[in-house]
Tab-separated table of C-alpha atoms and ligand atoms in Angstrom:
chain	number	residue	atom	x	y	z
B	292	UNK	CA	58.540	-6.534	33.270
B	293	UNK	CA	60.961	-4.183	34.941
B	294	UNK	CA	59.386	-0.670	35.270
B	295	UNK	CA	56.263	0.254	36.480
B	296	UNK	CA	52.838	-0.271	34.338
B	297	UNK	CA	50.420	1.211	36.888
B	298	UNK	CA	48.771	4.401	35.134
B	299	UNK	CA	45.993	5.803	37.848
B	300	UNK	CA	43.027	7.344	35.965
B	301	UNK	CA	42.527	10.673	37.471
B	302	UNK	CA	38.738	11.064	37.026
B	303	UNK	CA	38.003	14.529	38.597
B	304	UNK	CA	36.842	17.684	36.785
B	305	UNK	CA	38.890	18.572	40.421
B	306	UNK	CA	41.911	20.463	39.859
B	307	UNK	CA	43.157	20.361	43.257
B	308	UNK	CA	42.150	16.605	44.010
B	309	UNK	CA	44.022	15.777	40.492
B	310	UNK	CA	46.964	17.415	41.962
B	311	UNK	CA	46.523	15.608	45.417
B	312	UNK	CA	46.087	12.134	43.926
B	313	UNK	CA	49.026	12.509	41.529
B	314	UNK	CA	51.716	14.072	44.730
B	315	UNK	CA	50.700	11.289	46.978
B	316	UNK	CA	51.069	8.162	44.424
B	317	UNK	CA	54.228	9.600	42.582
B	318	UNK	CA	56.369	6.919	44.171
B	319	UNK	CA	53.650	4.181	43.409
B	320	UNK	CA	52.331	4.298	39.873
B	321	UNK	CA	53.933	4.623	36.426
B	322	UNK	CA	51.923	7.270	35.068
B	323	UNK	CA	48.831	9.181	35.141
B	324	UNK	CA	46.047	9.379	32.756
B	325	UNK	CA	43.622	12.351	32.094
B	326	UNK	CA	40.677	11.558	29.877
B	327	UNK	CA	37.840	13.579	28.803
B	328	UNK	CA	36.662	15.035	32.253
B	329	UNK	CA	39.356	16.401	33.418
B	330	UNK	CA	40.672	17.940	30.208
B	331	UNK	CA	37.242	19.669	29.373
B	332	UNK	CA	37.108	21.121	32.701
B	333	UNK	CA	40.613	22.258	32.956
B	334	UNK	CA	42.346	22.305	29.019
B	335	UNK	CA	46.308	23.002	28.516
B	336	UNK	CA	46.902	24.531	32.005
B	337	UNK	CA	45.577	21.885	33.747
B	338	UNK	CA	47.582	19.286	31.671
B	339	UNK	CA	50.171	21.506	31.900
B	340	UNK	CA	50.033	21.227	35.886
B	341	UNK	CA	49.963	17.491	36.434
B	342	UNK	CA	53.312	17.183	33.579
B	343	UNK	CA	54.956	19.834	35.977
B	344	UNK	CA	54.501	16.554	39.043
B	345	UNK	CA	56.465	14.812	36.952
B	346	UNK	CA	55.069	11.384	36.138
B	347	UNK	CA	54.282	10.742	32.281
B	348	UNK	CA	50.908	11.933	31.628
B	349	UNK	CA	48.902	9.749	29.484
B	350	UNK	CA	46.117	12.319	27.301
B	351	UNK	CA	42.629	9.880	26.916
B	352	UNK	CA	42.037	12.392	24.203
B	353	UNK	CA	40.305	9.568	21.615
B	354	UNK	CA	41.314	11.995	18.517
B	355	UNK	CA	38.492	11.055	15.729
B	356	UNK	CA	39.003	14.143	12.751
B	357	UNK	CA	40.020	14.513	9.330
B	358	UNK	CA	44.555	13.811	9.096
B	359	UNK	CA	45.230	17.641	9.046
B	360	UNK	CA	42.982	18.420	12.186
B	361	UNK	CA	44.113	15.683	13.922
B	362	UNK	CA	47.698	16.180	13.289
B	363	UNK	CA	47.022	19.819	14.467
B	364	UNK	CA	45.524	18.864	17.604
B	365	UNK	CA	48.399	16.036	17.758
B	366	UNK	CA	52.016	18.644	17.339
B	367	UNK	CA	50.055	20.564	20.154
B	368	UNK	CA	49.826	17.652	22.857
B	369	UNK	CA	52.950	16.206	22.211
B	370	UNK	CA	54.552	19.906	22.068
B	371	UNK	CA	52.382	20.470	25.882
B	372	UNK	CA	54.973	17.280	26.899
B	373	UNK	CA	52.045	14.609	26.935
B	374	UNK	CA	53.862	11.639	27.374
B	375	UNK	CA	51.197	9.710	25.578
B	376	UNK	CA	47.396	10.171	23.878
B	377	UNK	CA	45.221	8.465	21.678
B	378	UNK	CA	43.276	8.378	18.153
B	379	UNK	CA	40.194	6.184	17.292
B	380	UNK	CA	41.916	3.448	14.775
B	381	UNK	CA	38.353	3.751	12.721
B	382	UNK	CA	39.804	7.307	11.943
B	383	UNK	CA	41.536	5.598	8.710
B	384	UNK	CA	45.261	4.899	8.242
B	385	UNK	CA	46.082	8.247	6.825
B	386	UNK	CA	44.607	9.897	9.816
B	387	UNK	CA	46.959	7.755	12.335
B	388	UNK	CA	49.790	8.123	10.294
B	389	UNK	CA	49.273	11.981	10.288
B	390	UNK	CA	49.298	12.326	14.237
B	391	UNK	CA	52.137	10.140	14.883
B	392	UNK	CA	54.557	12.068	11.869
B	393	UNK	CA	53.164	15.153	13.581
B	394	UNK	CA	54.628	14.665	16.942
B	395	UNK	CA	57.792	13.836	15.274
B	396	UNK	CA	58.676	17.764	14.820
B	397	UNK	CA	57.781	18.226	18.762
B	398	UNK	CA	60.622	17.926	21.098
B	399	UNK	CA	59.440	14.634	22.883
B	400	UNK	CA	57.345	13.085	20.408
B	401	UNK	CA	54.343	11.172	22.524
B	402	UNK	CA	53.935	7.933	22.041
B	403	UNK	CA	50.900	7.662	20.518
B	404	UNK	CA	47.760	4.739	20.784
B	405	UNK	CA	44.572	3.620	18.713
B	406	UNK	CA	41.431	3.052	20.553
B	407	UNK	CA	40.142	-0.447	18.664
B	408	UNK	CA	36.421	-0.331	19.923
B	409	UNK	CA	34.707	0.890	22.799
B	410	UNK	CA	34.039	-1.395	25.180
B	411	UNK	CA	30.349	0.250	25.977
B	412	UNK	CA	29.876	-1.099	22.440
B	413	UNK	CA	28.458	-4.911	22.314
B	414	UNK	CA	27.325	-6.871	18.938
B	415	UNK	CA	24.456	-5.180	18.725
B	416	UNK	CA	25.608	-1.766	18.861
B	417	UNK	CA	28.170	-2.544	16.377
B	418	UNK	CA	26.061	-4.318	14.113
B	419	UNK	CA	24.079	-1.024	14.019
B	420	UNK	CA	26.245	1.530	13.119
B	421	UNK	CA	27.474	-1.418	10.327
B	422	UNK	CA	30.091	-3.348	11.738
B	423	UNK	CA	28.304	-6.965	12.069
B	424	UNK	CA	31.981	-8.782	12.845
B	425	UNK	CA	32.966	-10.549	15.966
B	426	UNK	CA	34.074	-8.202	18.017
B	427	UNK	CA	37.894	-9.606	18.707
B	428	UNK	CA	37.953	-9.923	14.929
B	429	UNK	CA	37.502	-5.788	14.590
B	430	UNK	CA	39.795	-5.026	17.419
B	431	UNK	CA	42.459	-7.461	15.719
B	432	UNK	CA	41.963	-5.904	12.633
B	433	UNK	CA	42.151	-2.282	13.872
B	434	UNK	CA	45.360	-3.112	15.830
B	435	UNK	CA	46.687	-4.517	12.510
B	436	UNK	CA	45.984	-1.003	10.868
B	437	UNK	CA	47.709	1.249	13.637
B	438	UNK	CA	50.392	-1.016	13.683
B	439	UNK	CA	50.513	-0.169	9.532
B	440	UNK	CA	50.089	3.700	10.693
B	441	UNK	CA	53.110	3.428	12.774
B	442	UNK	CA	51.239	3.479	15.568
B	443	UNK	CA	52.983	2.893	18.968
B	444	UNK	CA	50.371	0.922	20.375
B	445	UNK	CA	46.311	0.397	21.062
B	446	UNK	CA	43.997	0.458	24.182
B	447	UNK	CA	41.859	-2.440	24.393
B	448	UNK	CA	39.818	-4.444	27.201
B	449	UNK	CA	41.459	-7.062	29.228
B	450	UNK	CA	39.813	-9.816	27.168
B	451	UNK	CA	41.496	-8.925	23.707
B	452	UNK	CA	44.894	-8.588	24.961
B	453	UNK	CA	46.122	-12.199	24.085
B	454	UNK	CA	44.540	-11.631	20.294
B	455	UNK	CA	46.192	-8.429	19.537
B	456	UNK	CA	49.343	-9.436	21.016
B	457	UNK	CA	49.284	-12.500	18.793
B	458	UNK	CA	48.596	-10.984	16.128
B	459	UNK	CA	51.243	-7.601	16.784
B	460	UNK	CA	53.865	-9.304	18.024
B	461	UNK	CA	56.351	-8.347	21.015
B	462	UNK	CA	57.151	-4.671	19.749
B	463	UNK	CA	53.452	-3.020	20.543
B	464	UNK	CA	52.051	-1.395	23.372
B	465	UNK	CA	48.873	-2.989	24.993
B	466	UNK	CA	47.347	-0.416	27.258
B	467	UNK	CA	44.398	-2.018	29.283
B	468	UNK	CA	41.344	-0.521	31.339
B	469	UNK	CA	38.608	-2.728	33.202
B	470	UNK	CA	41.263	-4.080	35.479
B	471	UNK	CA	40.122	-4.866	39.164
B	472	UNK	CA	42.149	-6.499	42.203
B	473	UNK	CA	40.356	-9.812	43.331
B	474	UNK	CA	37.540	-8.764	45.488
B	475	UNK	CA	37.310	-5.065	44.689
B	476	UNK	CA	33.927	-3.794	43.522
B	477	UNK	CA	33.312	-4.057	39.916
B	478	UNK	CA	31.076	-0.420	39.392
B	479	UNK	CA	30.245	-0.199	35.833
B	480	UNK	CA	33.169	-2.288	34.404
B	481	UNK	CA	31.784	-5.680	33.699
B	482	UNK	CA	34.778	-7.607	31.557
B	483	UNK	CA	37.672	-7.211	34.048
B	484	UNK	CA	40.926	-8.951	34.622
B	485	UNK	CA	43.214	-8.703	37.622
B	486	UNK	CA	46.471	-7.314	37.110
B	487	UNK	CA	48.337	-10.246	37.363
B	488	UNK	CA	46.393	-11.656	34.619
B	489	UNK	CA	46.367	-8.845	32.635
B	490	UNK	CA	50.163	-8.846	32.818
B	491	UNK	CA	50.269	-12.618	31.945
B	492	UNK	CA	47.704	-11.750	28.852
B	493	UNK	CA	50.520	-9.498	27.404
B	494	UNK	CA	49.691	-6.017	28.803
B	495	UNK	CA	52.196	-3.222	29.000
B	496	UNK	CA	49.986	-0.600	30.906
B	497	UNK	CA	47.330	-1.009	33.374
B	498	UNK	CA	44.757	1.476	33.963
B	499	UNK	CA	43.579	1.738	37.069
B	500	UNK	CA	41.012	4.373	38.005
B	501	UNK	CA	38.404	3.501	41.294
B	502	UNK	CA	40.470	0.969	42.745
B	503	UNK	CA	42.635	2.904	43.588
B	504	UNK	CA	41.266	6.381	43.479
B	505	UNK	CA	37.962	5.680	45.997
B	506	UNK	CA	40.921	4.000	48.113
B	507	UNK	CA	41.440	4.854	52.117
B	508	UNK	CA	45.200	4.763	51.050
B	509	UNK	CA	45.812	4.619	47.470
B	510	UNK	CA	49.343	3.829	48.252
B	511	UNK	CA	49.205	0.907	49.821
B	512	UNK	CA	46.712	-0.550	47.495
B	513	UNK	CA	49.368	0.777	44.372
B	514	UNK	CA	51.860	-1.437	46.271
B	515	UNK	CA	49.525	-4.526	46.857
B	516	UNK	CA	48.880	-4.482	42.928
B	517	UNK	CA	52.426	-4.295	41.713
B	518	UNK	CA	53.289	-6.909	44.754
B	519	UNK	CA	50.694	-9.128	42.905
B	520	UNK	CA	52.229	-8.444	39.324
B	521	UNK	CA	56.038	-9.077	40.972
B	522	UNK	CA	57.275	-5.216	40.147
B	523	UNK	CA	59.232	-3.558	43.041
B	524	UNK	CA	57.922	0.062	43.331
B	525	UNK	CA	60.463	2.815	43.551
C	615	C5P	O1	37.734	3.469	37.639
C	615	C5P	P1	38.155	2.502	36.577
C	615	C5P	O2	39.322	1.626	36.972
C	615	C5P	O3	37.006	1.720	35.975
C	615	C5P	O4	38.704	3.470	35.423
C	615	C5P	C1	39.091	2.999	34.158
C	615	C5P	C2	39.522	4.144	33.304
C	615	C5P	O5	39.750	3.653	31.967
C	615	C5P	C3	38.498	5.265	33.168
C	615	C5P	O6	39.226	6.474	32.975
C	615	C5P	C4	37.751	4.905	31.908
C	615	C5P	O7	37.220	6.043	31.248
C	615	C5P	C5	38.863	4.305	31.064
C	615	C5P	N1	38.403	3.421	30.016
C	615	C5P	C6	37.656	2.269	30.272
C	615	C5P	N2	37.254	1.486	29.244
C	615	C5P	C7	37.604	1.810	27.987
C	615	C5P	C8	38.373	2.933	27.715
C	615	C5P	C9	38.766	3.738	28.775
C	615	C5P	O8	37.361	1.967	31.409
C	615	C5P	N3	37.248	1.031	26.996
């Protein structure tokens, strides 16, 4: 692994501290990666503002529509310069097939991922809302589908990343969240991986959000982590 796979998730609905974050580990991380929170709070121009810093900007948008609204909302992002965003693979083929040919007619097309399942979801959940399989079985199987869509990759938790790369081969993003440095506080994540194992599992991008956010200096801990993964930062 040669470039950097450090994305730092930039949890804020604060503009400002978004901005701050992003300046002072440009040098130290990959990417960035705006979900939900930050995006309601702050829409287009805010996207628009942490592109202009320069580092890819991955969109935690989860897309979940019919093909034609999703390939809508898709040609926007990708036209905005989002380097990368994401659909729920349970959306159906057609639907990931539609945002990925969408961004095709933008001028950098984003690379775009399937979320597999949620990781808040356990058996039980998923047995409720009707999907009784093993849970590594569904993720393999949605992978399997976005891979069909064209898909350029999935997001998935630290503990599937052996199975889907098995099962996608060499050729397929793995983007990973729930990763924690040895030691660090867990919060709410409970099935974590280090980086260096996530690496070794087959990861291409590691999300890293608290670690490294609710850091005294973000930049050395950015450094420590790609140190421990064996990637020179530039
Ligand atoms: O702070 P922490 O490192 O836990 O942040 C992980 C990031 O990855 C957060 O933005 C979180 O929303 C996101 N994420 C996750 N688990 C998923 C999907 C996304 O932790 N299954």
């Amino acid at each position: 692994m040669t470039s950097n796979p450090l994305y730092v998730a930039l949890d804020t609905p604060d503009l400002e501290r978004a901005l701050m974050l992003a300046r002072s580990l440009s040098a130290a991380v990959g990417g960035i990666k705006l979900g939900l929170e930050f995006l309601s709070a702050h829409g287009p121009d805010g996207l628009r503002r942490l592109i202009d810093e320069g580092l890819p900007v991955f969109a935690d948008v989860k897309f979940h529509d019919i093909p034609n609204t999703v390939a809508g909302a898709a040609r926007a992002l990708s036209g905005l310069g989002v380097g990368i965003f994401n659909v729920h693979a349970s959306g159906g083929v057609a639907m990931m097939r539609a945002a990925k040919e969408a961004t095709l007619g933008t001028a950098v097309p984003a690379k775009v991922l399937a979320v597999t399942v949620l990781t808040s979801l356990g058996p039980q959940e998923l047995a409720r809302v009707g999907q009784g399989m093993k849970v590594e079985e569904q993720v393999v199987r949605l992978a399997a589908l976005a891979q069909e869509a064209g898909l350029d990759g999935v997001v998935c938790s630290p503990r599937e990343i052996a199975a889907v790369r098995n099962a996608c081969g060499s050729n397929f993003l793995i983007v990973t969240p729930g990763i924690r440095p040895k030691g660090a506080e867990l919060g709410d994540q409970v099935r974590v991986m280090t980086p260096g194992e996530a690496v070794q599992a087959g990861a291409d991008i590691l999300v890293i959000g608290r670690p490294l956010t609710a850091a005294k200096d973000p930049v050395a801990v950015a450094r420590s982590l790609l140190l421990e993964i064996g990637v020179g930062s530039s």
